[in-house]
């Protein structure tokens, strides 16, 4: 079995930053990722709030981070982590393909797109329903789309799509947005963006592909809107259930840990969006990555 000082689960901003710090401290590091590197930020067309970058695409940011970690010596494998076994001073990280032994684990596995839970939703993915505007937006050039959600993802998706689609309906269940006011202002200035507030999507109508959505307002009035695409951006859910026995999670499934990123299991740390915390931003994910790595390094050195 291959042996590492630190195995990091997830190659998003938190995981890759942790890898950079751990490699610079001469630790043997493996990063495991189930999808593509970059995590959620890869879907953000334009990052404007990361210190020292006035504009950078999420893809470019993630790629630079990935290359930086790899150039510093991090090994990065694309395998799904099934389970982590805590054997005290040694942890065994089991993937679909391999088992890896290590002294410390950093969980930086982020979260998954939340679904609306409507009939047809899963079946229409790739046929009108999408969770990623930067991945699929180009298919809707000159067409009508809806974006659902009121956070930064929905706002940024709506802005991105307004430059491609003829019409963007931004649907949100309240009349106040959770996302940044500056983006709301930009959207209000767009001629082809229509806000539909205090409303929820109640039905997806489709033949071979999505044809229209039904939107119910808070008084129960239903409006049918013809759209070619629906971009669902209603947040994320963590996927920590069953990863390690006895790992303490909060009610929403996030890993309980303070600012020091220590979980309740000795030698297991958590960084980024999967940690229970108030502010989930790119900068707080990279910050967590640095802290988790420093704490893991300290933990390993104390055992040598
Ligand atoms: P979010 O901030 O959790 O927002 C989710 C939105 O979806 C909320 O407006 C919520 O409504 C709505 N929602 C949740 N469940 C719903 C349902 N079942 N039906 C209808 N609407 C529902 O998620 P996010 O926008 O994906 O952002 C996640 C984190 O990443 C946030 O911390 C965000 O700031 C950050 N982020 C940052 C950037 C950036 O810094 N450039 C870019 C993207 C994301 P309510 O408001 O009513 O709860």
Tab-separated table of N, CA and C in Angstrom, residues 92-200:
chain	number	residue	atom	x	y	z
A	92	UNK	N	-6.397	4.860	6.735
A	92	UNK	CA	-6.414	4.181	5.439
A	92	UNK	C	-7.530	4.821	4.607
A	93	UNK	N	-7.120	5.412	3.493
A	93	UNK	CA	-8.088	6.049	2.603
A	93	UNK	C	-8.376	5.074	1.466
A	94	UNK	N	-9.644	4.647	1.377
A	94	UNK	CA	-10.020	3.629	0.384
A	94	UNK	C	-10.785	4.284	-0.769
A	95	UNK	N	-10.298	4.068	-1.976
A	95	UNK	CA	-11.000	4.594	-3.147
A	95	UNK	C	-11.580	3.423	-3.924
A	96	UNK	N	-12.239	3.717	-5.030
A	96	UNK	CA	-12.773	2.647	-5.884
A	96	UNK	C	-11.659	1.742	-6.394
A	97	UNK	N	-10.455	2.329	-6.519
A	97	UNK	CA	-9.366	1.561	-7.141
A	97	UNK	C	-8.238	1.147	-6.213
A	98	UNK	N	-7.974	1.920	-5.166
A	98	UNK	CA	-6.783	1.697	-4.343
A	98	UNK	C	-7.051	1.966	-2.873
A	99	UNK	N	-6.108	1.508	-2.052
A	99	UNK	CA	-6.076	1.892	-0.641
A	99	UNK	C	-4.779	2.665	-0.412
A	100	UNK	N	-4.845	3.752	0.343
A	100	UNK	CA	-3.652	4.547	0.643
A	100	UNK	C	-3.533	4.696	2.153
A	101	UNK	N	-2.294	4.581	2.651
A	101	UNK	CA	-2.068	4.775	4.081
A	101	UNK	C	-1.469	6.167	4.291
A	102	UNK	N	-1.842	6.818	5.368
A	102	UNK	CA	-1.279	8.140	5.643
A	102	UNK	C	-1.367	8.434	7.146
A	103	UNK	N	-0.640	9.493	7.535
A	103	UNK	CA	-0.683	9.892	8.945
A	103	UNK	C	-1.857	10.842	9.206
A	104	UNK	N	-2.058	11.768	8.262
A	104	UNK	CA	-3.151	12.737	8.451
A	104	UNK	C	-4.003	12.825	7.191
A	105	UNK	N	-5.276	13.140	7.408
A	105	UNK	CA	-6.212	13.318	6.294
A	105	UNK	C	-6.772	14.732	6.368
A	106	UNK	N	-6.852	15.369	5.209
A	106	UNK	CA	-7.569	16.654	5.144
A	106	UNK	C	-8.782	16.462	4.242
A	107	UNK	N	-9.957	16.654	4.807
A	107	UNK	CA	-11.187	16.559	4.023
A	107	UNK	C	-11.447	17.922	3.386
A	108	UNK	N	-11.435	17.952	2.072
A	108	UNK	CA	-11.718	19.211	1.369
A	108	UNK	C	-12.629	18.868	0.200
A	109	UNK	N	-13.642	18.066	0.530
A	109	UNK	CA	-14.476	17.469	-0.507
A	109	UNK	C	-15.679	18.312	-0.895
A	110	UNK	N	-15.778	19.544	-0.366
A	110	UNK	CA	-16.798	20.496	-0.824
A	110	UNK	C	-18.212	19.982	-0.730
A	111	UNK	N	-18.988	20.305	-1.737
A	111	UNK	CA	-20.411	19.961	-1.697
A	111	UNK	C	-20.945	19.769	-3.115
A	112	UNK	N	-22.161	19.236	-3.192
A	112	UNK	CA	-22.794	18.925	-4.492
A	112	UNK	C	-23.925	19.911	-4.778
A	113	UNK	N	-24.277	20.061	-6.045
A	113	UNK	CA	-25.414	20.927	-6.392
A	113	UNK	C	-26.712	20.403	-5.774
A	114	UNK	N	-27.457	21.314	-5.178
A	114	UNK	CA	-28.764	20.923	-4.630
A	114	UNK	C	-29.775	20.827	-5.786
A	115	UNK	N	-30.639	19.847	-5.722
A	115	UNK	CA	-31.677	19.665	-6.751
A	115	UNK	C	-32.976	20.317	-6.307
A	116	UNK	N	-33.823	20.697	-7.288
A	116	UNK	CA	-35.139	21.254	-6.959
A	116	UNK	C	-36.078	20.170	-6.440
A	117	UNK	N	-35.843	18.958	-6.900
A	117	UNK	CA	-36.686	17.839	-6.460
A	117	UNK	C	-37.961	17.718	-7.269
A	118	UNK	N	-37.983	18.258	-8.500
A	118	UNK	CA	-39.186	18.188	-9.328
A	118	UNK	C	-39.180	16.929	-10.195
A	119	UNK	N	-40.401	16.487	-10.560
A	119	UNK	CA	-40.502	15.355	-11.495
A	119	UNK	C	-39.743	15.734	-12.752
A	120	UNK	N	-39.126	14.811	-13.415
A	120	UNK	CA	-38.419	15.083	-14.688
A	120	UNK	C	-37.050	15.710	-14.523
A	121	UNK	N	-36.761	16.273	-13.351
A	121	UNK	CA	-35.547	17.095	-13.226
A	121	UNK	C	-34.300	16.313	-13.657
A	122	UNK	N	-34.125	15.132	-13.086
A	122	UNK	CA	-32.925	14.348	-13.405
A	122	UNK	C	-32.929	13.954	-14.885
A	123	UNK	N	-34.104	13.549	-15.369
A	123	UNK	CA	-34.201	13.073	-16.757
A	123	UNK	C	-33.895	14.200	-17.748
A	124	UNK	N	-34.114	15.439	-17.347
A	124	UNK	CA	-33.912	16.570	-18.273
A	124	UNK	C	-32.506	17.178	-18.198
A	125	UNK	N	-31.663	16.631	-17.341
A	125	UNK	CA	-30.281	17.136	-17.285
A	125	UNK	C	-29.635	16.842	-18.644
A	126	UNK	N	-29.099	17.891	-19.238
A	126	UNK	CA	-28.516	17.723	-20.582
A	126	UNK	C	-29.555	17.924	-21.686
A	127	UNK	N	-30.822	18.062	-21.293
A	127	UNK	CA	-31.892	18.318	-22.277
A	127	UNK	C	-32.693	19.546	-21.829
A	128	UNK	N	-31.977	20.520	-21.293
A	128	UNK	CA	-32.626	21.770	-20.895
A	128	UNK	C	-32.354	22.150	-19.453
A	129	UNK	N	-32.092	21.162	-18.611
A	129	UNK	CA	-31.812	21.475	-17.206
A	129	UNK	C	-30.303	21.373	-16.972
A	130	UNK	N	-29.766	22.414	-16.348
A	130	UNK	CA	-28.320	22.443	-16.098
A	130	UNK	C	-28.044	23.017	-14.709
A	131	UNK	N	-26.885	22.654	-14.181
A	131	UNK	CA	-26.450	23.193	-12.883
A	131	UNK	C	-25.162	24.000	-13.068
A	132	UNK	N	-24.807	24.262	-14.316
A	132	UNK	CA	-23.535	24.928	-14.577
A	132	UNK	C	-23.635	25.833	-15.801
A	133	UNK	N	-23.747	27.137	-15.535
A	133	UNK	CA	-23.930	28.085	-16.642
A	133	UNK	C	-22.691	28.178	-17.526
A	134	UNK	N	-21.517	28.154	-16.924
A	134	UNK	CA	-20.319	28.274	-17.772
A	134	UNK	C	-20.100	27.022	-18.618
A	135	UNK	N	-20.541	25.864	-18.096
A	135	UNK	CA	-20.369	24.632	-18.893
A	135	UNK	C	-21.353	24.613	-20.060
A	136	UNK	N	-22.609	24.978	-19.812
A	136	UNK	CA	-23.678	24.726	-20.786
A	136	UNK	C	-24.264	25.987	-21.416
A	137	UNK	N	-23.861	27.159	-20.917
A	137	UNK	CA	-24.452	28.425	-21.391
A	137	UNK	C	-24.389	28.594	-22.900
A	138	UNK	N	-23.297	28.171	-23.512
A	138	UNK	CA	-23.106	28.386	-24.953
A	138	UNK	C	-24.193	27.720	-25.801
A	139	UNK	N	-24.839	26.661	-25.251
A	139	UNK	CA	-25.905	25.993	-26.008
A	139	UNK	C	-27.154	26.876	-26.125
A	140	UNK	N	-27.198	27.950	-25.341
A	140	UNK	CA	-28.422	28.750	-25.263
A	140	UNK	C	-28.246	30.137	-25.874
A	141	UNK	N	-27.289	30.242	-26.771
A	141	UNK	CA	-27.050	31.503	-27.479
A	141	UNK	C	-28.312	31.896	-28.251
A	142	UNK	N	-28.807	33.106	-27.995
A	142	UNK	CA	-29.983	33.582	-28.726
A	142	UNK	C	-31.291	32.937	-28.267
A	143	UNK	N	-31.256	32.181	-27.157
A	143	UNK	CA	-32.477	31.507	-26.692
A	143	UNK	C	-32.988	32.114	-25.386
A	144	UNK	N	-34.046	31.482	-24.853
A	144	UNK	CA	-34.631	31.957	-23.591
A	144	UNK	C	-34.245	31.005	-22.470
A	145	UNK	N	-33.751	31.554	-21.380
A	145	UNK	CA	-33.375	30.692	-20.255
A	145	UNK	C	-33.916	31.251	-18.940
A	146	UNK	N	-33.995	30.388	-17.955
A	146	UNK	CA	-34.337	30.818	-16.594
A	146	UNK	C	-33.198	30.405	-15.677
A	147	UNK	N	-32.965	31.224	-14.669
A	147	UNK	CA	-32.005	30.880	-13.620
A	147	UNK	C	-32.787	30.866	-12.323
A	148	UNK	N	-32.616	29.844	-11.516
A	148	UNK	CA	-33.311	29.778	-10.238
A	148	UNK	C	-32.332	29.865	-9.079
A	149	UNK	N	-32.597	30.821	-8.172
A	149	UNK	CA	-31.755	30.974	-6.978
A	149	UNK	C	-31.520	32.440	-6.673
A	150	UNK	N	-31.054	32.687	-5.453
A	150	UNK	CA	-30.836	34.076	-5.058
A	150	UNK	C	-29.471	34.319	-4.448
A	151	UNK	N	-28.574	33.346	-4.598
A	151	UNK	CA	-27.216	33.510	-4.068
A	151	UNK	C	-26.261	34.019	-5.138
A	152	UNK	N	-24.991	34.087	-4.794
A	152	UNK	CA	-23.991	34.592	-5.752
A	152	UNK	C	-23.913	33.752	-7.012
A	153	UNK	N	-24.098	32.441	-6.868
A	153	UNK	CA	-24.017	31.579	-8.059
A	153	UNK	C	-25.121	31.947	-9.044
A	154	UNK	N	-26.355	32.059	-8.544
A	154	UNK	CA	-27.479	32.388	-9.430
A	154	UNK	C	-27.277	33.760	-10.078
A	155	UNK	N	-26.829	34.723	-9.283
A	155	UNK	CA	-26.649	36.083	-9.813
A	155	UNK	C	-25.564	36.099	-10.890
A	156	UNK	N	-24.465	35.429	-10.611
A	156	UNK	CA	-23.362	35.417	-11.583
A	156	UNK	C	-23.739	34.606	-12.824
A	157	UNK	N	-24.496	33.532	-12.619
A	157	UNK	CA	-24.975	32.748	-13.769
A	157	UNK	C	-25.887	33.611	-14.648
A	158	UNK	N	-26.802	34.353	-14.001
A	158	UNK	CA	-27.743	35.187	-14.760
A	158	UNK	C	-26.983	36.249	-15.560
A	159	UNK	N	-25.964	36.812	-14.946
A	159	UNK	CA	-25.168	37.844	-15.623
A	159	UNK	C	-24.429	37.249	-16.826
A	160	UNK	N	-23.843	36.098	-16.600
A	160	UNK	CA	-23.100	35.412	-17.663
A	160	UNK	C	-24.045	35.059	-18.828
A	161	UNK	N	-25.214	34.516	-18.468
A	161	UNK	CA	-26.157	34.088	-19.503
A	161	UNK	C	-26.776	35.272	-20.235
A	162	UNK	N	-26.871	36.426	-19.555
A	162	UNK	CA	-27.464	37.604	-20.208
A	162	UNK	C	-26.607	38.063	-21.385
A	163	UNK	N	-25.353	37.668	-21.407
A	163	UNK	CA	-24.489	38.025	-22.535
A	163	UNK	C	-24.571	37.015	-23.677
A	164	UNK	N	-25.318	35.936	-23.459
A	164	UNK	CA	-25.446	34.903	-24.498
A	164	UNK	C	-26.902	34.765	-24.961
A	165	UNK	N	-27.785	34.645	-23.986
A	165	UNK	CA	-29.186	34.347	-24.299
A	165	UNK	C	-29.944	35.621	-24.672
A	166	UNK	N	-31.071	35.431	-25.353
A	166	UNK	CA	-31.927	36.581	-25.689
A	166	UNK	C	-32.644	37.095	-24.449
A	167	UNK	N	-33.082	36.148	-23.619
A	167	UNK	CA	-33.871	36.522	-22.446
A	167	UNK	C	-33.473	35.648	-21.262
A	168	UNK	N	-33.303	36.281	-20.092
A	168	UNK	CA	-32.977	35.538	-18.868
A	168	UNK	C	-34.031	35.868	-17.805
A	169	UNK	N	-34.730	34.858	-17.326
A	169	UNK	CA	-35.656	35.047	-16.205
A	169	UNK	C	-34.915	34.631	-14.952
A	170	UNK	N	-34.807	35.538	-14.009
A	170	UNK	CA	-34.140	35.200	-12.748
A	170	UNK	C	-35.226	34.977	-11.696
A	171	UNK	N	-35.367	33.740	-11.295
A	171	UNK	CA	-36.465	33.361	-10.387
A	171	UNK	C	-35.892	33.112	-8.993
A	172	UNK	N	-36.490	33.777	-8.006
A	172	UNK	CA	-36.010	33.610	-6.627
A	172	UNK	C	-37.202	33.532	-5.683
A	173	UNK	N	-37.064	32.700	-4.648
A	173	UNK	CA	-38.216	32.455	-3.768
A	173	UNK	C	-38.523	33.594	-2.804
A	174	UNK	N	-37.577	34.563	-2.681
A	174	UNK	CA	-37.836	35.729	-1.807
A	174	UNK	C	-37.709	37.006	-2.645
A	175	UNK	N	-37.876	38.177	-2.007
A	175	UNK	CA	-37.666	39.407	-2.778
A	175	UNK	C	-36.339	40.078	-2.427
A	176	UNK	N	-35.567	39.407	-1.579
A	176	UNK	CA	-34.214	39.902	-1.276
A	176	UNK	C	-33.216	38.855	-1.691
A	177	UNK	N	-32.095	39.317	-2.216
A	177	UNK	CA	-31.087	38.347	-2.657
A	177	UNK	C	-30.059	38.113	-1.565
A	178	UNK	N	-29.579	36.882	-1.554
A	178	UNK	CA	-28.519	36.500	-0.635
A	178	UNK	C	-27.163	36.913	-1.217
A	179	UNK	N	-27.098	36.975	-2.535
A	179	UNK	CA	-25.848	37.317	-3.229
A	179	UNK	C	-25.539	38.803	-3.172
A	180	UNK	N	-24.413	39.168	-3.789
A	180	UNK	CA	-23.906	40.536	-3.620
A	180	UNK	C	-24.729	41.593	-4.364
A	181	UNK	N	-24.922	42.713	-3.663
A	181	UNK	CA	-25.721	43.819	-4.182
A	181	UNK	C	-25.142	44.353	-5.501
A	182	UNK	N	-23.815	44.358	-5.605
A	182	UNK	CA	-23.174	44.889	-6.814
A	182	UNK	C	-23.610	44.096	-8.048
A	183	UNK	N	-23.765	42.795	-7.903
A	183	UNK	CA	-24.185	41.962	-9.043
A	183	UNK	C	-25.670	42.178	-9.335
A	184	UNK	N	-26.467	42.339	-8.274
A	184	UNK	CA	-27.893	42.613	-8.467
A	184	UNK	C	-28.044	43.902	-9.279
A	185	UNK	N	-27.223	44.896	-8.945
A	185	UNK	CA	-27.280	46.195	-9.639
A	185	UNK	C	-26.938	46.014	-11.126
A	186	UNK	N	-25.907	45.241	-11.383
A	186	UNK	CA	-25.521	44.995	-12.782
A	186	UNK	C	-26.667	44.321	-13.549
A	187	UNK	N	-27.343	43.389	-12.878
A	187	UNK	CA	-28.439	42.660	-13.528
A	187	UNK	C	-29.632	43.580	-13.809
A	188	UNK	N	-29.869	44.511	-12.876
A	188	UNK	CA	-31.010	45.417	-13.058
A	188	UNK	C	-30.802	46.320	-14.266
A	189	UNK	N	-29.555	46.536	-14.611
A	189	UNK	CA	-29.252	47.396	-15.758
A	189	UNK	C	-29.364	46.656	-17.093
A	190	UNK	N	-29.526	45.353	-17.037
A	190	UNK	CA	-29.601	44.548	-18.262
A	190	UNK	C	-31.025	44.578	-18.825
A	191	UNK	N	-31.152	44.863	-20.118
A	191	UNK	CA	-32.467	44.929	-20.769
A	191	UNK	C	-33.111	43.544	-20.889
A	192	UNK	N	-32.283	42.512	-20.973
A	192	UNK	CA	-32.833	41.170	-21.243
A	192	UNK	C	-32.915	40.287	-19.997
A	193	UNK	N	-32.880	40.920	-18.812
A	193	UNK	CA	-33.041	40.131	-17.577
A	193	UNK	C	-34.346	40.541	-16.891
A	194	UNK	N	-35.206	39.554	-16.638
A	194	UNK	CA	-36.460	39.849	-15.935
A	194	UNK	C	-36.438	39.146	-14.584
A	195	UNK	N	-36.699	39.883	-13.518
A	195	UNK	CA	-36.719	39.312	-12.174
A	195	UNK	C	-38.125	38.758	-11.879
A	196	UNK	N	-38.184	37.525	-11.426
A	196	UNK	CA	-39.458	36.946	-10.971
A	196	UNK	C	-39.235	36.545	-9.515
A	197	UNK	N	-39.759	37.397	-8.602
A	197	UNK	CA	-39.432	37.225	-7.181
A	197	UNK	C	-40.595	36.604	-6.412
A	198	UNK	N	-40.306	36.227	-5.188
A	198	UNK	CA	-41.313	35.575	-4.328
A	198	UNK	C	-41.975	34.402	-5.047
A	199	UNK	N	-41.190	33.681	-5.821
A	199	UNK	CA	-41.768	32.620	-6.653
A	199	UNK	C	-40.889	31.380	-6.669
A	200	UNK	N	-41.570	30.257	-6.844
A	200	UNK	CA	-40.854	28.975	-6.918
A	200	UNK	C	-41.244	28.244	-8.192
